[in-house]
Amino acid sequence: MFWQTSRFRIDLSRPRIMGIVNVTPDSFSDGGRHANAHAALLHCERLLKDGAHILDIGGESTRPGSPPVPLEDELARVLPVLREALSLGAPVSIDTYKPEVMRVALDLGVDILNDIWALRRDGAADLVARHPSCGVCLMHMHRDPQTMQAAPMSGDVVPQVRFFLDEAARDLRARGVAMDRIVLDSGIGFGKTVEQNFALLARQGELLELGYPWLAGWSRKSSLGSVTGVEVAAERVVPSVAAALLAVEHGASIVRVHDVRETVQALRVWNAMRAQQKQGHQ
Ligand code: HH2
């Protein structure tokens, strides 16, 4: 399988690592660490050196309860970073739900739109349909970041997430967007309980039946804190690597992570095992 993006056709026959670059003062695990363009760009370079295959740059925290950031502020945060990051030789993704930010980013040459709203904002799906080749990640979110954890989902989440993402992908396809431009994501932590997040991991296979590559975003999330007792988000490296590895073992093609170096090491172990599994089947 491949992920077609603006400039790159990403080979997904091996798991790929999307490194997180939060140009924000308030992200839940690394807020303020890369909040200016210079620091963010150094972080981009670090992540690529550590082995990231894709950079995901965002200017608004979407942690539970986070306030929306005005358009001008988000643009001022991300544009200088996007401009420079585009010259680093790797696919660049913009993590935004605002169509205005998407449009400016696509005009700059950004490769991927990563949208926690799955292009539900007015004009977002049209932008993708009008673009010849940008990649897109459609994520499931219950309600919105302000209210999602106050009243999480109820019932069996797996069919609900599957139905939602199927509809979102069908809508794009109906607008003429090729299947190989689309990646799906269950939205770990976005309006789900701890148990529901782990149900989405355990039963990821049911979601993969939709036929799209899967992106898993477990990195440092509070469900990992709940089951391990590691309260400080930035200290959840081992639980995050474990979750990324489990997601890959359950068929995820891309993992969105803060701790790239450690995830690369873990996936090397997984790749070594996989190579032998393939040989055994020859
Ligand atoms: N999670 C976050 C942000 N964007 N995009 C996708 N596709 N999947 C995710 O799971 C996902 C995402 C939240 O994590 P982070 O960016 O580290 O924190 P914050 O939103 O506080 O900046």
Coordinates of C-alpha atoms and ligand atoms in Angstrom, one line a residue:
M1 CA 0.0 0.0 0.0
F2 CA 1.0 3.6 -0.6
W3 CA 0.0 7.0 0.7
Q4 CA -0.1 9.5 -2.1
T5 CA 0.7 13.0 -0.9
S6 CA 1.5 16.3 -2.6
R7 CA 5.2 15.6 -3.3
F8 CA 5.8 12.0 -2.0
R9 CA 4.3 8.6 -2.6
I10 CA 4.9 7.0 0.8
D11 CA 5.5 3.3 0.7
L12 CA 3.5 1.7 3.6
S13 CA 4.9 -1.8 3.2
R14 CA 6.9 -0.9 6.3
P15 CA 5.5 1.0 9.3
R16 CA 6.1 4.7 9.1
I17 CA 6.7 7.2 11.9
M18 CA 5.0 10.6 12.0
G19 CA 7.0 12.9 14.4
I20 CA 4.9 15.4 16.3
V21 CA 5.9 19.1 16.2
N22 CA 3.6 21.2 18.5
V23 CA 4.2 24.9 17.9
T24 CA 2.1 25.7 20.9
P25 CA 2.4 27.1 24.4
D26 CA 0.0 24.6 25.9
S27 CA 0.1 21.1 24.3
F28 CA -0.7 18.4 26.9
S29 CA 2.8 16.8 27.0
D30 CA 5.3 19.3 25.4
G31 CA 3.5 22.6 25.5
G32 CA 6.0 25.6 25.2
R33 CA 9.0 23.4 24.3
H34 CA 8.9 24.2 20.6
A35 CA 6.6 27.3 20.7
N36 CA 8.8 29.6 18.6
A37 CA 9.7 29.0 14.9
H38 CA 13.4 28.5 15.6
A39 CA 12.9 25.9 18.4
A40 CA 10.2 24.1 16.3
L41 CA 12.5 23.9 13.3
L42 CA 15.4 22.5 15.4
H43 CA 12.9 20.0 16.7
C44 CA 11.9 19.0 13.1
E45 CA 15.6 18.4 12.2
R46 CA 16.1 16.4 15.4
L47 CA 13.0 14.2 14.7
L48 CA 14.2 13.5 11.1
K49 CA 17.7 12.7 12.4
D50 CA 16.1 10.3 14.9
G51 CA 14.3 8.5 12.0
A52 CA 10.9 10.2 11.5
H53 CA 9.5 9.6 8.0
I54 CA 6.8 12.4 8.2
L55 CA 6.7 15.7 10.2
D56 CA 3.3 16.7 11.6
I57 CA 3.2 20.4 12.5
G58 CA 0.4 21.9 14.5
G59 CA -0.3 25.3 16.0
E60 CA -3.3 24.5 18.2
S61 CA -3.5 22.1 21.2
T62 CA -6.6 19.8 21.1
R63 CA -6.2 18.4 24.5
P64 CA -9.5 18.0 26.4
G65 CA -10.8 21.4 27.4
S66 CA -8.4 23.4 25.2
P67 CA -9.7 26.7 23.9
P68 CA -9.7 27.3 20.1
V69 CA -6.8 29.4 18.8
P70 CA -7.7 32.4 16.6
L71 CA -6.9 31.9 12.9
E72 CA -4.2 34.7 12.8
D73 CA -2.4 33.2 15.8
E74 CA -2.4 29.7 14.4
L75 CA -1.1 31.0 11.0
A76 CA 1.6 33.1 12.8
R77 CA 2.7 30.0 14.7
V78 CA 2.8 27.4 11.9
L79 CA 3.7 29.3 8.7
P80 CA 7.3 30.1 9.4
V81 CA 7.9 26.5 10.5
L82 CA 6.1 25.0 7.5
R83 CA 8.1 27.1 5.1
E84 CA 11.4 25.9 6.4
A85 CA 10.3 22.3 7.1
L86 CA 9.3 21.9 3.5
S87 CA 13.0 22.1 2.5
L88 CA 14.0 19.2 4.8
G89 CA 13.3 16.5 2.2
A90 CA 10.6 14.7 4.1
P91 CA 6.8 14.8 3.8
V92 CA 5.2 17.6 5.8
S93 CA 1.8 17.3 7.4
I94 CA -0.2 20.2 8.9
D95 CA -2.3 19.3 11.9
T96 CA -5.3 21.6 11.6
Y97 CA -9.0 21.6 11.3
K98 CA -9.3 25.1 9.9
P99 CA -9.9 25.3 6.1
E100 CA -8.2 28.7 6.0
V101 CA -5.0 27.2 7.4
M102 CA -5.3 24.2 5.1
R103 CA -5.5 26.4 2.1
V104 CA -2.5 28.5 2.9
A105 CA -0.5 25.3 3.8
L106 CA -1.4 23.6 0.5
D107 CA -0.4 26.8 -1.4
L108 CA 3.0 26.5 0.3
G109 CA 3.3 22.9 -0.9
V110 CA 2.4 20.9 2.3
D111 CA 2.0 17.2 1.6
I112 CA -0.7 16.1 4.1
L113 CA -3.7 17.5 5.9
N114 CA -4.1 15.9 9.3
D115 CA -7.6 16.8 10.5
I116 CA -9.1 15.8 13.9
W117 CA -12.4 17.0 12.5
A118 CA -12.2 14.7 9.5
L119 CA -12.8 17.6 7.0
R120 CA -16.2 18.4 8.5
R121 CA -15.6 22.1 8.6
D122 CA -17.2 24.1 5.8
G123 CA -14.9 24.1 2.7
A124 CA -12.3 21.6 4.0
A125 CA -13.4 18.6 1.9
D126 CA -13.7 20.9 -1.2
L127 CA -10.1 22.0 -0.7
V128 CA -8.9 18.4 -0.8
A129 CA -11.1 17.6 -3.8
R130 CA -9.7 20.5 -5.7
H131 CA -6.1 19.6 -4.9
P132 CA -4.5 17.1 -7.4
S133 CA -2.6 15.0 -4.9
C134 CA -2.4 16.0 -1.2
G135 CA -2.7 13.3 1.3
V136 CA -5.3 13.4 4.1
C137 CA -5.7 11.8 7.5
L138 CA -9.3 11.6 8.6
M139 CA -9.7 11.2 12.4
H140 CA -12.7 10.3 14.5
M141 CA -13.6 12.7 17.3
H142 CA -16.7 12.5 19.5
R143 CA -18.1 16.1 20.0
D144 CA -15.3 18.7 20.2
P145 CA -12.1 19.2 22.3
Q146 CA -14.0 21.5 24.8
T147 CA -16.7 18.9 25.6
M148 CA -15.4 15.5 24.4
Q149 CA -14.2 14.2 27.8
A150 CA -17.2 15.6 29.8
A151 CA -19.5 13.2 28.1
P152 CA -17.5 10.4 26.3
M153 CA -19.1 8.0 23.8
S154 CA -21.4 5.3 25.0
G155 CA -21.9 1.7 23.8
D156 CA -19.7 -0.3 21.5
V157 CA -17.4 2.3 20.0
V158 CA -15.8 0.1 17.3
P159 CA -18.8 0.0 14.9
Q160 CA -19.5 3.7 15.6
V161 CA -16.0 4.8 14.7
R162 CA -16.0 2.5 11.7
F163 CA -19.3 3.9 10.4
F164 CA -18.1 7.5 10.9
L165 CA -14.8 7.0 9.1
D166 CA -16.4 5.0 6.4
E167 CA -18.8 7.8 5.7
A168 CA -16.1 10.5 5.8
A169 CA -13.9 8.5 3.3
R170 CA -16.9 7.8 1.1
D171 CA -17.8 11.5 1.0
L172 CA -14.2 12.3 -0.2
R173 CA -14.2 9.5 -2.8
A174 CA -17.6 10.8 -4.1
R175 CA -15.8 14.1 -4.7
G176 CA -13.2 12.4 -6.8
V177 CA -10.4 12.0 -4.3
A178 CA -8.4 8.8 -5.0
M179 CA -8.4 6.1 -2.3
D180 CA -4.6 6.1 -2.0
R181 CA -4.7 9.7 -0.7
I182 CA -6.7 8.8 2.3
V183 CA -5.6 7.4 5.7
L184 CA -7.9 6.8 8.7
D185 CA -7.4 7.2 12.4
S186 CA -9.7 6.1 15.4
G187 CA -8.8 9.3 17.4
I188 CA -7.5 7.8 20.5
G189 CA -8.5 9.9 23.5
F190 CA -10.9 12.1 21.6
G191 CA -14.2 11.6 23.5
K192 CA -13.5 7.9 24.5
T193 CA -13.1 6.2 27.9
V194 CA -9.9 4.3 28.7
E195 CA -11.6 1.0 28.0
Q196 CA -13.0 2.3 24.7
N197 CA -9.6 3.4 23.6
F198 CA -8.2 -0.1 24.3
A199 CA -11.2 -1.7 22.5
L200 CA -10.2 0.3 19.4
L201 CA -6.7 -1.1 19.7
A202 CA -7.8 -4.7 20.4
R203 CA -10.3 -4.6 17.5
Q204 CA -8.3 -2.5 15.1
G205 CA -8.7 -5.4 12.6
E206 CA -12.4 -4.6 12.3
L207 CA -11.5 -1.0 11.3
L208 CA -8.9 -2.1 8.8
E209 CA -11.6 -4.0 6.9
L210 CA -12.6 -0.6 5.5
G211 CA -9.5 -1.1 3.3
Y212 CA -7.6 2.1 4.2
P213 CA -4.2 2.5 5.8
W214 CA -4.4 3.2 9.6
L215 CA -2.7 5.9 11.6
A216 CA -2.5 5.3 15.4
G217 CA -2.0 8.2 17.8
W218 CA -1.3 6.9 21.3
S219 CA 1.7 8.9 22.1
R220 CA 1.8 10.0 25.8
K221 CA -2.0 10.0 26.0
S222 CA -3.8 9.9 29.3
S223 CA -5.2 6.3 28.8
L224 CA -1.5 5.2 29.0
G225 CA -1.2 7.1 32.2
S226 CA -4.3 5.4 33.6
V227 CA -3.2 1.9 33.0
T228 CA 0.5 2.4 34.1
G229 CA 0.2 5.0 36.8
V230 CA 2.7 7.3 35.0
E231 CA 1.1 10.7 35.7
V232 CA 3.5 13.0 33.9
A233 CA 2.7 12.9 30.2
A234 CA 6.3 13.5 29.1
E235 CA 7.4 10.4 31.1
R236 CA 5.1 8.0 29.3
V237 CA 7.8 7.0 26.8
V238 CA 7.7 3.3 27.5
P239 CA 3.9 3.0 27.5
S240 CA 3.8 5.0 24.3
V241 CA 6.3 2.8 22.6
A242 CA 4.4 -0.3 23.8
A243 CA 1.2 1.1 22.4
A244 CA 2.8 2.1 19.1
L245 CA 4.2 -1.4 18.7
L246 CA 0.8 -3.0 19.5
A247 CA -0.9 -0.8 17.0
V248 CA 1.6 -1.8 14.3
E249 CA 1.2 -5.5 15.3
H250 CA -2.5 -5.0 14.8
G251 CA -2.0 -3.6 11.4
A252 CA -1.4 0.2 11.7
S253 CA 0.8 1.6 8.9
I254 CA 1.7 5.0 10.6
V255 CA 2.3 5.8 14.2
R256 CA 2.1 9.5 15.3
V257 CA 4.7 9.9 18.1
H258 CA 6.6 12.4 20.2
D259 CA 9.4 9.9 21.0
V260 CA 10.8 9.1 17.6
R261 CA 14.2 7.7 18.5
E262 CA 12.7 5.1 21.0
T263 CA 9.9 4.2 18.5
V264 CA 12.4 3.7 15.7
Q265 CA 14.3 1.2 17.9
A266 CA 11.2 -0.7 18.8
L267 CA 10.0 -0.9 15.2
R268 CA 13.5 -2.3 14.2
V269 CA 12.8 -5.2 16.5
W270 CA 9.3 -5.6 15.0
N271 CA 10.8 -5.4 11.4
A272 CA 13.4 -8.1 12.2
M273 CA 10.6 -10.4 13.4
R274 CA 8.5 -9.6 10.4
A275 CA 11.3 -10.4 8.0
Q276 CA 11.6 -13.9 9.4
Q277 CA 7.8 -14.3 9.3
K278 CA 7.8 -13.4 5.6
Q279 CA 10.7 -15.8 4.9
G280 CA 8.9 -18.6 6.8
H281 CA 6.0 -18.2 4.4
Q282 CA 8.1 -18.4 1.2
Ligands
HH2_1 N1 -3.7 13.5 18.6 C1 -3.5 14.8 18.9 C2 -3.4 15.8 17.9 N2 -3.6 15.4 16.6 N3 -4.0 13.8 15.0 C3 -4.2 12.5 14.6 N4 -4.4 12.1 13.3 N5 -4.4 11.5 15.6 C4 -4.2 11.8 16.9 O1 -4.4 10.9 17.8 C5 -3.9 13.2 17.3 C6 -3.8 14.1 16.3 C7 -3.2 15.2 20.3 O2 -1.9 15.0 20.7 P1 -0.7 16.2 20.7 O3 -0.6 16.9 19.4 O4 0.5 15.7 21.3 O5 -1.3 17.2 21.8 P2 -2.0 18.6 21.7 O6 -3.3 18.4 21.0 O7 -2.2 19.0 23.2 O8 -1.1 19.6 21.0

